[in-house]
JSON list of C-alpha atoms in Angstrom, two decimals:
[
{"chain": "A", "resi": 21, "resn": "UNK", "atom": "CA", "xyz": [-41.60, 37.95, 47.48]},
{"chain": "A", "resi": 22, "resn": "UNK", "atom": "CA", "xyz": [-39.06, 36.20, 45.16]},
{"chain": "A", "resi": 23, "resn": "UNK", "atom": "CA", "xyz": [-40.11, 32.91, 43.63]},
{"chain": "A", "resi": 24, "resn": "UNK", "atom": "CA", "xyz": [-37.95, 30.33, 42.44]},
{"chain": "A", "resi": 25, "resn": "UNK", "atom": "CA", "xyz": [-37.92, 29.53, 38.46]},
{"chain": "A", "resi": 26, "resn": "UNK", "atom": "CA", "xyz": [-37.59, 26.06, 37.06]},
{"chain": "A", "resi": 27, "resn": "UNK", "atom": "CA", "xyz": [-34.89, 25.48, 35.26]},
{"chain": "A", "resi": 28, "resn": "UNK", "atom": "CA", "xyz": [-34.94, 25.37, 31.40]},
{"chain": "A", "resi": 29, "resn": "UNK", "atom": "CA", "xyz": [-34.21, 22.04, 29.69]},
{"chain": "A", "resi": 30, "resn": "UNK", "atom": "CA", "xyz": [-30.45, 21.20, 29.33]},
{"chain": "A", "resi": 31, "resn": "UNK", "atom": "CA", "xyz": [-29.04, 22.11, 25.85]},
{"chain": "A", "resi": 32, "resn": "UNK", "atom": "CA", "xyz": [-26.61, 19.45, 24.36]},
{"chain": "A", "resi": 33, "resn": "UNK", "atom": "CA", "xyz": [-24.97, 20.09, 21.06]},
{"chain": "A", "resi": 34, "resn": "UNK", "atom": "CA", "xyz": [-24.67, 16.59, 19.36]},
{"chain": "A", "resi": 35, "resn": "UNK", "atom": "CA", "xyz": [-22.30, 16.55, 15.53]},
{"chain": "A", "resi": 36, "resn": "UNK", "atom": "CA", "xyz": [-21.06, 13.70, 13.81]},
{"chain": "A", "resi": 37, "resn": "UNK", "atom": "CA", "xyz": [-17.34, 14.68, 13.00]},
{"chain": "A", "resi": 38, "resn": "UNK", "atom": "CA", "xyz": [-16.76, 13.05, 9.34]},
{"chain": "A", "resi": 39, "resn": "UNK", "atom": "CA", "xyz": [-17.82, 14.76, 6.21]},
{"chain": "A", "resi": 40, "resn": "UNK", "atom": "CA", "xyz": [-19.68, 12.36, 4.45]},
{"chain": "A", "resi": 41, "resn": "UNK", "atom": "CA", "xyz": [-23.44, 13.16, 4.55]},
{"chain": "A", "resi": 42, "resn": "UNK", "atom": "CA", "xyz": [-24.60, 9.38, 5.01]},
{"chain": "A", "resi": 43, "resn": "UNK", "atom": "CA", "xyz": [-21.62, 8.41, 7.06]},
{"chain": "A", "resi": 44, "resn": "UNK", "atom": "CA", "xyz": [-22.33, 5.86, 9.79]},
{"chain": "A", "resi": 45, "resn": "UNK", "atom": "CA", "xyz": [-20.91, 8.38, 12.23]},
{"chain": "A", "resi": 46, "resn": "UNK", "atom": "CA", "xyz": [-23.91, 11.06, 11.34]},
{"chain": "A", "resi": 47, "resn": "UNK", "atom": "CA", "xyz": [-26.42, 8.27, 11.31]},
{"chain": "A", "resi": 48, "resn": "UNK", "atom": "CA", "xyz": [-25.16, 7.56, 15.10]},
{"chain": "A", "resi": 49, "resn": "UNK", "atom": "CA", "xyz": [-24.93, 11.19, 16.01]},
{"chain": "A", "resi": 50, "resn": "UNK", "atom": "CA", "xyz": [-28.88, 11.41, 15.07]},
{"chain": "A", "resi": 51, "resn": "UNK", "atom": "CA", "xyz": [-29.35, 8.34, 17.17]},
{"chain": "A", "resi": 52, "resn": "UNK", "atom": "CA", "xyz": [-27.91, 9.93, 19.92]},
{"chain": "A", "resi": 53, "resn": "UNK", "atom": "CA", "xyz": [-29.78, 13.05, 19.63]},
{"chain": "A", "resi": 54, "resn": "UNK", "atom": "CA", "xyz": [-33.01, 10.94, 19.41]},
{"chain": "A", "resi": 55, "resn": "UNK", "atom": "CA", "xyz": [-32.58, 9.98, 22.75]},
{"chain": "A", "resi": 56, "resn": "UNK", "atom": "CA", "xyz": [-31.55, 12.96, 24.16]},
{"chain": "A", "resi": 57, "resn": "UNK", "atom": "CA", "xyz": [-34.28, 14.58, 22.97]},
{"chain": "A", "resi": 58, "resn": "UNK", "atom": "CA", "xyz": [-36.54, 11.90, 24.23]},
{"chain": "A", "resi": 59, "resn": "UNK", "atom": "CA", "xyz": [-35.48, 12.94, 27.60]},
{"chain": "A", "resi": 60, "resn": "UNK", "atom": "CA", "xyz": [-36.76, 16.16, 27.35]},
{"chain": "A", "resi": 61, "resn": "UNK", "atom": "CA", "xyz": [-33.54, 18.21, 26.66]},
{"chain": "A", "resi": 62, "resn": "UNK", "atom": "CA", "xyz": [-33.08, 20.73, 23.82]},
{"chain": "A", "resi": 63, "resn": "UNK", "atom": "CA", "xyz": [-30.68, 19.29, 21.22]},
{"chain": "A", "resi": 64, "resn": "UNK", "atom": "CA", "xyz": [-28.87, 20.73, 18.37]},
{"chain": "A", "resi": 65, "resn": "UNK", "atom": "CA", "xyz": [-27.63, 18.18, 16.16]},
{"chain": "A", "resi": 66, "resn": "UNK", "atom": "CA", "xyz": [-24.99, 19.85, 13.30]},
{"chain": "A", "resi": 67, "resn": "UNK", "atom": "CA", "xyz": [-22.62, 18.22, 11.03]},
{"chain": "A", "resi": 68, "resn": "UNK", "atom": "CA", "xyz": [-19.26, 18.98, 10.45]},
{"chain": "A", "resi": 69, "resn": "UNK", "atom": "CA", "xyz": [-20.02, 20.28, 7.22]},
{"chain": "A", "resi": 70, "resn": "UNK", "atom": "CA", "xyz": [-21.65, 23.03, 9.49]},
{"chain": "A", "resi": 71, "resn": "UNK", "atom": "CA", "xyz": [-18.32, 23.94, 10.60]},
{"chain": "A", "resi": 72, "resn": "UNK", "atom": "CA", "xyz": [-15.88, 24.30, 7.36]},
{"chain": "A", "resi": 73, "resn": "UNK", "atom": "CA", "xyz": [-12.72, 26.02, 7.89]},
{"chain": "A", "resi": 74, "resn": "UNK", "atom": "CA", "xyz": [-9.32, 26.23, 6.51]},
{"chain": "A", "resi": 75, "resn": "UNK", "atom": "CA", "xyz": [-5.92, 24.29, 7.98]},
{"chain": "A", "resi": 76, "resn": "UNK", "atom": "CA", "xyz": [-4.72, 26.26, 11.21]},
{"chain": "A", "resi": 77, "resn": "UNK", "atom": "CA", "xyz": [-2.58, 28.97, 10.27]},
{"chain": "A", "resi": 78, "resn": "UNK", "atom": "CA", "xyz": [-1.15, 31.22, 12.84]},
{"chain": "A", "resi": 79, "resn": "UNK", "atom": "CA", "xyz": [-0.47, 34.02, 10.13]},
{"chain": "A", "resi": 80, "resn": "UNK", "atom": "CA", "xyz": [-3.90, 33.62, 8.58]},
{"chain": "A", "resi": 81, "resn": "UNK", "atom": "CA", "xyz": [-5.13, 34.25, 12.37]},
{"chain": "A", "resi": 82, "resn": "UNK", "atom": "CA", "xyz": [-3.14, 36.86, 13.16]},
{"chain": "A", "resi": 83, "resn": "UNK", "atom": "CA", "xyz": [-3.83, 38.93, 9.54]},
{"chain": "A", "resi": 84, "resn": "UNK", "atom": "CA", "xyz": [-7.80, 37.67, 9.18]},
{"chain": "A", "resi": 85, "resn": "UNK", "atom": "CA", "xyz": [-8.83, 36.48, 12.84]},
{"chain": "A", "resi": 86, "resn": "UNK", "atom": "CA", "xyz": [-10.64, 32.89, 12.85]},
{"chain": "A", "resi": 87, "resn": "UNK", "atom": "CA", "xyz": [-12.70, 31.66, 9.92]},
{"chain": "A", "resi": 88, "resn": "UNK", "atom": "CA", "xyz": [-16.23, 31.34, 10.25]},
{"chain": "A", "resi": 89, "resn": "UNK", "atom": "CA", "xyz": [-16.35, 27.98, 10.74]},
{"chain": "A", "resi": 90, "resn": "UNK", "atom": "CA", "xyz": [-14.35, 28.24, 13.73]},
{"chain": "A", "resi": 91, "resn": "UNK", "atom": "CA", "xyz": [-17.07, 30.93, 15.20]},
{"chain": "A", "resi": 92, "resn": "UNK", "atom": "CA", "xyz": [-20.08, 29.34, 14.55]},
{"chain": "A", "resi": 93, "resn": "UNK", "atom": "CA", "xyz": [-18.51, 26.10, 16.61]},
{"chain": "A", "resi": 94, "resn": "UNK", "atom": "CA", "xyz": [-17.76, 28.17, 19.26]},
{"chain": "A", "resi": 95, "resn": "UNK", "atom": "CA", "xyz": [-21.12, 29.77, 19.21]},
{"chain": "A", "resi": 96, "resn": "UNK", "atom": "CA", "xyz": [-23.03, 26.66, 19.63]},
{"chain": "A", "resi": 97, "resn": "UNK", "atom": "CA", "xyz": [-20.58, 25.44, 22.11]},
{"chain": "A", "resi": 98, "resn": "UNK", "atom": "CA", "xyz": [-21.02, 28.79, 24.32]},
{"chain": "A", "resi": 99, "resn": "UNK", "atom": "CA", "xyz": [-25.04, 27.87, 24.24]},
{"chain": "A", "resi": 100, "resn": "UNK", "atom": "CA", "xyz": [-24.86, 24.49, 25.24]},
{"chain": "A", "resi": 101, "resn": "UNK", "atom": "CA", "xyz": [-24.28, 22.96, 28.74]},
{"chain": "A", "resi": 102, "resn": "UNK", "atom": "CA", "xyz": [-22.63, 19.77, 27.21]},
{"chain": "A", "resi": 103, "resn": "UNK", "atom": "CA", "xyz": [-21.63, 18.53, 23.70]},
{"chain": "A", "resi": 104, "resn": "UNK", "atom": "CA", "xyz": [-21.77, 14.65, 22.30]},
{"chain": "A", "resi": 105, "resn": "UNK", "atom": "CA", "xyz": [-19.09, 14.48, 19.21]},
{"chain": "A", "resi": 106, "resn": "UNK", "atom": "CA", "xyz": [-19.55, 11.06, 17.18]},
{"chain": "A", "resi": 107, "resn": "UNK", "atom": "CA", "xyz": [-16.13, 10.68, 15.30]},
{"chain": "A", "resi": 108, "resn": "UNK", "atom": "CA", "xyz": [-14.85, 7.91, 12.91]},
{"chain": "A", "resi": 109, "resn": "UNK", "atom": "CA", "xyz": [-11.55, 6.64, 13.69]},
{"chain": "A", "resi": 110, "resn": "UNK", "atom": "CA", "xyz": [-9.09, 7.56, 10.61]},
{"chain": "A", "resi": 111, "resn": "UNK", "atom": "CA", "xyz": [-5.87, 5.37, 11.12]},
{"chain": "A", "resi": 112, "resn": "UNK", "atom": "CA", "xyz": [-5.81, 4.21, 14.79]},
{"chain": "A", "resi": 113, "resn": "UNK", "atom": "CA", "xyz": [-6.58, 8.25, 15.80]},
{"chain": "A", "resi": 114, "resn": "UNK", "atom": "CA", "xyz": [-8.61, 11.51, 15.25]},
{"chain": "A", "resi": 115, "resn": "UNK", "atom": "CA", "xyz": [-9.79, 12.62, 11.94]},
{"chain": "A", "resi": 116, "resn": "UNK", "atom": "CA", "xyz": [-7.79, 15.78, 10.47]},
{"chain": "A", "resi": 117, "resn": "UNK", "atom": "CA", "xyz": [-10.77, 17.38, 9.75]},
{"chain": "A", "resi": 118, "resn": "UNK", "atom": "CA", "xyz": [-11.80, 17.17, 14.23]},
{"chain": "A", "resi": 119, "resn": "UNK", "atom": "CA", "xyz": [-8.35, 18.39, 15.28]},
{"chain": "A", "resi": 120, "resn": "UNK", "atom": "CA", "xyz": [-7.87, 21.25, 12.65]},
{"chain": "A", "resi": 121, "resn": "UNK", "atom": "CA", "xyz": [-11.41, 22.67, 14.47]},
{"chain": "A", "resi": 122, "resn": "UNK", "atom": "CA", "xyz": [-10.10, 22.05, 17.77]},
{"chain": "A", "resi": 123, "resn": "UNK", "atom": "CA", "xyz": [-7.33, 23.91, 17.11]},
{"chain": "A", "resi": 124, "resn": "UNK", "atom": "CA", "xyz": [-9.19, 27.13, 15.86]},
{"chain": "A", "resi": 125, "resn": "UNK", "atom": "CA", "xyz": [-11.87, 27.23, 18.12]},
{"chain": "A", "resi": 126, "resn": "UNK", "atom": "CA", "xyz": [-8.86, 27.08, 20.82]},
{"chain": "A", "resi": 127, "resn": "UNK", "atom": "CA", "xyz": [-7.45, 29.87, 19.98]},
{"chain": "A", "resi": 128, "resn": "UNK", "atom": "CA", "xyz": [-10.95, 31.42, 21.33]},
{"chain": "A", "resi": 129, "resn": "UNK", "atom": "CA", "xyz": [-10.71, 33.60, 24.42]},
{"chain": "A", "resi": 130, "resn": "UNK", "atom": "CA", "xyz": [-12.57, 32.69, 26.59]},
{"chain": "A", "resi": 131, "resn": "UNK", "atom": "CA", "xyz": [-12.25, 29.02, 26.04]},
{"chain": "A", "resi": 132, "resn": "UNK", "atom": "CA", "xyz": [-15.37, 27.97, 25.09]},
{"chain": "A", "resi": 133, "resn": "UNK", "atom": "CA", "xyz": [-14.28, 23.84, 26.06]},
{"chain": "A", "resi": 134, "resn": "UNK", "atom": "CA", "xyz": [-13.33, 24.72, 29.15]},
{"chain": "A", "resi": 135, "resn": "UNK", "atom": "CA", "xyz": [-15.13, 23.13, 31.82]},
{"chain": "A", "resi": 136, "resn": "UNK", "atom": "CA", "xyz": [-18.11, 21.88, 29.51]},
{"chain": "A", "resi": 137, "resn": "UNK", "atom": "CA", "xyz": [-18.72, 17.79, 29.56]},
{"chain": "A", "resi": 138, "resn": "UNK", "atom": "CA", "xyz": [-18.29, 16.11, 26.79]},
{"chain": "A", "resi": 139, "resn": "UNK", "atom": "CA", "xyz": [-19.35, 12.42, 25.74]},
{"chain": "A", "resi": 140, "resn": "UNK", "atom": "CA", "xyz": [-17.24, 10.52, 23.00]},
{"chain": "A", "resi": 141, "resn": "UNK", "atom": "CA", "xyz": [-18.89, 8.34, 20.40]},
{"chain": "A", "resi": 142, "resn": "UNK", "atom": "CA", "xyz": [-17.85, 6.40, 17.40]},
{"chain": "A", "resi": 143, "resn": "UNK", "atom": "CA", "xyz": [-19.36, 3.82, 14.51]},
{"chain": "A", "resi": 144, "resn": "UNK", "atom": "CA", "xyz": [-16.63, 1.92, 12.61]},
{"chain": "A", "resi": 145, "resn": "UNK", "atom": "CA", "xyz": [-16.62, -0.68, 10.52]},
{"chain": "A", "resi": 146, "resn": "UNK", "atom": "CA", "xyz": [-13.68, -2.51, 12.37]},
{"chain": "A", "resi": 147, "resn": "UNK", "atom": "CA", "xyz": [-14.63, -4.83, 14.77]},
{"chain": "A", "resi": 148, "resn": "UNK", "atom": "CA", "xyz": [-12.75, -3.60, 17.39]},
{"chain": "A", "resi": 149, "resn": "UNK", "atom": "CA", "xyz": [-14.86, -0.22, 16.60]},
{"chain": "A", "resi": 150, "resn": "UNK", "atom": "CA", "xyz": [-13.61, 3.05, 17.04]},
{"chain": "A", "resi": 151, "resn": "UNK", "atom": "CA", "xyz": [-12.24, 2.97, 20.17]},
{"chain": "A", "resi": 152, "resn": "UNK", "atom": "CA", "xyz": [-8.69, 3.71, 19.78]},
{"chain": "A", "resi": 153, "resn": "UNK", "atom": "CA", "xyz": [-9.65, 6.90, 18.10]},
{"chain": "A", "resi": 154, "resn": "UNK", "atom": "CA", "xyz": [-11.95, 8.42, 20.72]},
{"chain": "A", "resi": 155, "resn": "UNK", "atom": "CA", "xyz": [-9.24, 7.75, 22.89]},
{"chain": "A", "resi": 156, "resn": "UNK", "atom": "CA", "xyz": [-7.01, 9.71, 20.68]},
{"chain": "A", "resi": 157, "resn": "UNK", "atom": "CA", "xyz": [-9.61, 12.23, 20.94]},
{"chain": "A", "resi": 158, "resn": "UNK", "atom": "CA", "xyz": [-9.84, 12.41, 24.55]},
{"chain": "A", "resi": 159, "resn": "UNK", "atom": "CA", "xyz": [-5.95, 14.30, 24.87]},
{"chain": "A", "resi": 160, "resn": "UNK", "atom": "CA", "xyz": [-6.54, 17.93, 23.67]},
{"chain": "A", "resi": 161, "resn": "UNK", "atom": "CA", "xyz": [-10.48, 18.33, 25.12]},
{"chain": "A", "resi": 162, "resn": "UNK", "atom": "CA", "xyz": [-9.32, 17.30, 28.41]},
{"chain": "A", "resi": 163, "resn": "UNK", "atom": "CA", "xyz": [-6.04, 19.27, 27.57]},
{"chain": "A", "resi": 164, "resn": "UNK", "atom": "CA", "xyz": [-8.53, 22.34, 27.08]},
{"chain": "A", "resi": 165, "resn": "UNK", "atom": "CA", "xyz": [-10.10, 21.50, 30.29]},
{"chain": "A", "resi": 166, "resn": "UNK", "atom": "CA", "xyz": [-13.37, 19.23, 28.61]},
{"chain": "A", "resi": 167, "resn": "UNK", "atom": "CA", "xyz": [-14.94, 17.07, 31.27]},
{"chain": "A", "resi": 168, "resn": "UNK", "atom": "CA", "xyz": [-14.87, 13.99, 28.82]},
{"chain": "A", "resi": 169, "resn": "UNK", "atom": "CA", "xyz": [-17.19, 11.44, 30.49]},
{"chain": "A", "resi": 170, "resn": "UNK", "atom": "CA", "xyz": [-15.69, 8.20, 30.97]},
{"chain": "A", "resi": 171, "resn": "UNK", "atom": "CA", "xyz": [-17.60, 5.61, 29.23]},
{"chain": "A", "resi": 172, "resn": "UNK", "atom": "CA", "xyz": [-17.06, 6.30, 25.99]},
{"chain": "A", "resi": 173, "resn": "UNK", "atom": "CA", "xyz": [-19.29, 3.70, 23.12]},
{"chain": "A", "resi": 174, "resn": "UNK", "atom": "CA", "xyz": [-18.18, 2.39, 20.42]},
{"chain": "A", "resi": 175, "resn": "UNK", "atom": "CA", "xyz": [-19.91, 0.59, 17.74]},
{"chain": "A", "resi": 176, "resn": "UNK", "atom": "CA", "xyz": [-18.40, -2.25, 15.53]},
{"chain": "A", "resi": 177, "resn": "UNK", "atom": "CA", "xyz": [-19.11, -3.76, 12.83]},
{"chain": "A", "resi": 178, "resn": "UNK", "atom": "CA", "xyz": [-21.07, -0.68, 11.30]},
{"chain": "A", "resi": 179, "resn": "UNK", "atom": "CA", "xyz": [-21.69, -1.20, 8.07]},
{"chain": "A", "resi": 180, "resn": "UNK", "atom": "CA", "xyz": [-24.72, -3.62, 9.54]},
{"chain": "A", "resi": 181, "resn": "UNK", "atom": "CA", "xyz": [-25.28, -1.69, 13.12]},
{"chain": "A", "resi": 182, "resn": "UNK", "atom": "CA", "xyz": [-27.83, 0.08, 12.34]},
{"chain": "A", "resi": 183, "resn": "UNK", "atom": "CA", "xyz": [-31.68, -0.89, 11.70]},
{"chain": "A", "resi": 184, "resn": "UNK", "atom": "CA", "xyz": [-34.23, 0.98, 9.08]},
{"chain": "A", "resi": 185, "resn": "UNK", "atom": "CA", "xyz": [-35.42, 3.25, 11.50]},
{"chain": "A", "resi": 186, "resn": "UNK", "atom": "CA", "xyz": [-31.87, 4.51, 12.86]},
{"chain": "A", "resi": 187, "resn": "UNK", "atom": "CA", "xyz": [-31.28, 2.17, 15.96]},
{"chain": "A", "resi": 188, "resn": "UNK", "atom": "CA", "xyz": [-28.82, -0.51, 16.51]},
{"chain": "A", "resi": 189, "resn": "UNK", "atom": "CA", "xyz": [-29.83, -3.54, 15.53]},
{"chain": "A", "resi": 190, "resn": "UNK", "atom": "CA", "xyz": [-28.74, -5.29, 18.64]},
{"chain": "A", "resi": 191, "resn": "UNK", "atom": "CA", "xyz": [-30.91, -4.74, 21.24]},
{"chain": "A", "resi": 192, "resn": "UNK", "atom": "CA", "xyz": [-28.41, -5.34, 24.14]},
{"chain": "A", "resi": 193, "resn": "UNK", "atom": "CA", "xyz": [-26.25, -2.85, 22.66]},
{"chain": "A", "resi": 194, "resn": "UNK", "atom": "CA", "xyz": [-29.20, -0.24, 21.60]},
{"chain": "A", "resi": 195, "resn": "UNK", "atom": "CA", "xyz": [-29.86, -0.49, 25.40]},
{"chain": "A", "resi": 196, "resn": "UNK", "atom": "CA", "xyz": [-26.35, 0.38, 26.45]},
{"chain": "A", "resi": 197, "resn": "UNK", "atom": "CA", "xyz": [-26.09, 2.79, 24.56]},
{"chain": "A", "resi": 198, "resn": "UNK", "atom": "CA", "xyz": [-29.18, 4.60, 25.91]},
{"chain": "A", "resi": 199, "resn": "UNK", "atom": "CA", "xyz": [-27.92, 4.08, 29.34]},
{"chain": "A", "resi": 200, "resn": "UNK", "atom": "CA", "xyz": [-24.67, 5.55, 28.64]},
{"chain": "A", "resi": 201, "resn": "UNK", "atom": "CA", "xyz": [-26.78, 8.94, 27.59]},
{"chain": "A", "resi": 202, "resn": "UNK", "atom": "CA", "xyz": [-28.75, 8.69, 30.56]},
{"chain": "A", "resi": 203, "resn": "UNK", "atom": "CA", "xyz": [-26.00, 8.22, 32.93]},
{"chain": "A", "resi": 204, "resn": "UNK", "atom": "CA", "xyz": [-24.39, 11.30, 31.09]},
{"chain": "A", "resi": 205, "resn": "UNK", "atom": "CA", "xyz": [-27.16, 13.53, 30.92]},
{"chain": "A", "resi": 206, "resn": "UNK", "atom": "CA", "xyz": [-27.69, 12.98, 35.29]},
{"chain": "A", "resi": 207, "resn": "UNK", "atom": "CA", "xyz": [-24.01, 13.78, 35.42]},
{"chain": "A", "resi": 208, "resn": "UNK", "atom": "CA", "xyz": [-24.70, 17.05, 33.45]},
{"chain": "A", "resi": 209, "resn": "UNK", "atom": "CA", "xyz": [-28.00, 17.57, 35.17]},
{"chain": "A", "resi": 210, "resn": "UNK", "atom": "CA", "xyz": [-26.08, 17.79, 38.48]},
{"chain": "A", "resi": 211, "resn": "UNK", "atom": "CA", "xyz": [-23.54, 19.90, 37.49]},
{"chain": "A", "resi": 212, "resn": "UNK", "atom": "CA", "xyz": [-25.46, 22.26, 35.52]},
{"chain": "A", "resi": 213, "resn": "UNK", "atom": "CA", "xyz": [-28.27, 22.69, 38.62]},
{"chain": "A", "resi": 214, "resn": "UNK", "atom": "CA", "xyz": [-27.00, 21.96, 41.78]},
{"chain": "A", "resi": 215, "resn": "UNK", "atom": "CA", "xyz": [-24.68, 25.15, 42.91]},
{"chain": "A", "resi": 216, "resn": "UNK", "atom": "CA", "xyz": [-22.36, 23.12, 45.22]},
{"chain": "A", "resi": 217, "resn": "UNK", "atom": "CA", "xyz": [-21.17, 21.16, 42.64]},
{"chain": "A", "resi": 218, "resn": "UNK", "atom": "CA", "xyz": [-20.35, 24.45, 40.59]},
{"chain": "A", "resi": 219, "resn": "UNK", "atom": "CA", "xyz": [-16.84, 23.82, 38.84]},
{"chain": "A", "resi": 220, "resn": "UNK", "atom": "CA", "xyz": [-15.76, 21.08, 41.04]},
{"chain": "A", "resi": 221, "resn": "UNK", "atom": "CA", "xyz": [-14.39, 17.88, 39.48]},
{"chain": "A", "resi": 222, "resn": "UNK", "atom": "CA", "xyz": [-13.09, 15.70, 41.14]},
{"chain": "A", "resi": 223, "resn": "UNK", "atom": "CA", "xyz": [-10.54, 12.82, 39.82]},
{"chain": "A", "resi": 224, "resn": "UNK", "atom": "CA", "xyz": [-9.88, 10.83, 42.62]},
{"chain": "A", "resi": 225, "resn": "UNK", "atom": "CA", "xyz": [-11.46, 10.20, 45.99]},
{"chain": "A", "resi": 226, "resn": "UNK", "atom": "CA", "xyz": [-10.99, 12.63, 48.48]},
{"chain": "A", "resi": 227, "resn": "UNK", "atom": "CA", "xyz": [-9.45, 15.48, 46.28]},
{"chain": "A", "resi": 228, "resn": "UNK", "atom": "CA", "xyz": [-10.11, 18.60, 47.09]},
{"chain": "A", "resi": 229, "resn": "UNK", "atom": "CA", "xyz": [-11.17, 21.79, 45.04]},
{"chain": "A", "resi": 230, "resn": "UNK", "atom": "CA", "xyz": [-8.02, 23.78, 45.30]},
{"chain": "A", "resi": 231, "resn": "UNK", "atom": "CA", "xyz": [-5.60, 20.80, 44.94]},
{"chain": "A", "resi": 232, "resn": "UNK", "atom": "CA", "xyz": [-3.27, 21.30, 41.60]},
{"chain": "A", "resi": 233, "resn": "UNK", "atom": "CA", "xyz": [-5.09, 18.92, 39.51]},
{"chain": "A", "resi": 234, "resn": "UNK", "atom": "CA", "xyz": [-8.59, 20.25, 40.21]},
{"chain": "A", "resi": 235, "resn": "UNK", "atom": "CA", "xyz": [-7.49, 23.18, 38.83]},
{"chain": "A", "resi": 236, "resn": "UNK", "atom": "CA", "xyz": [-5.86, 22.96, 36.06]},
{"chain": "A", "resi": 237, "resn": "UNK", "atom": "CA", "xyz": [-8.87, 23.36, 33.78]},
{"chain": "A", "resi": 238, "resn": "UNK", "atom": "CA", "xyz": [-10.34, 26.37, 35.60]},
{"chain": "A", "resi": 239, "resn": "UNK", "atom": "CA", "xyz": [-7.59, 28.75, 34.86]}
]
């Protein structure tokens, strides 16, 4: 007689995407791990140091295959249902250092972005926070088929976000922010263990699975 198993925890790889060991963008992406972990999920928090590699070069590929870097991303992306990247916003758009992995680990067959969800996150010392980067950020993982979730947060003013023990310092926005990995981690959840919403994502109301735009990211 067959007996169902309980599924294992979700696995969410969480990185903070700017070099700088004590950068207010790795102090964020340990916050955010915090509470995913609080949640009962298996996290694996890495830094971007974790994932050096050289520029893109299309005759370094072809004559020495992808760096190691570039692998061990992908790796840790292939054993994860969902990633969280928190990345600083370097003049108005992505840092160098985020696309230039992107563009490696894309050249992996099979794509190992392709259908995962993503969540967006960013600490900047603007007070607009780092919004307009994230957004910037948003083009080539939904471009490689990423489910990016929608809300993305931002936080402002970083340079005196964060409180001694690694949470924001405003409660209301400590709170949201929270929230915003709950909401994300249920959206996961569902997609991860419910069968009938296996690879289905739907943009608009009342799309259906096999309409154009449905499935552009599953081929």
């Amino acid at each position: 007689m067959p007996t169902d198993t309980p599924p294992g925890p979700l696995r969410v790889l969480v990185f903070g995407a700017a070099l700088r060991a004590d950068s207010a963008n790795a102090r964020l992406a340990s916050l955010v791990a915090r509470l995913i972990s609080d949640t009962g999920a298996t996290v694996d928090l890495a830094a971007m140091r974790d994932f050096d590699m050289p520029s893109y070069d299309g005759d370094m590929e072809t004559a020495q295959g992808l760096p190691d870097g570039a692998l061990a991303l992908r790796e840790r992306l292939e054993a994860s249902d969902a990633f969280v990247i928190s990345s600083p916003e370097y003049n108005a758009s992505v840092p160098g250092v985020l696309k230039n992995a992107i563009d490696w680990v894309s050249r992996v067959r099979p794509q190992p972005f392709k259908t995962k969800h993503a969540m967006l996150v960013s600490a900047s010392p603007s007070l607009v926070g780092g919004n307009r980067g994230l957004w910037a950020l948003r083009v080539p993982l939904e471009h490689l088929g990423t489910r990016v979730y929608p809300d993305m947060f931002s936080v402002a003013n970083s340079y005196q976000a964060f409180a001694e023990d690694g949470t924001l310092s405003d409660p209301g926005l400590q709170q949201r922010l929270a929230d915003t990995v709950s909401a994300f981690l249920s959206l996961v959840e569902a997609d991860v263990r419910y069968v009938c919403l296996e690879r289905r994502w739907y943009e608009f109301l009342g799309d259906r699975t096999e309409a154009a735009i449905t499935q552009r990211a599953e081929k």
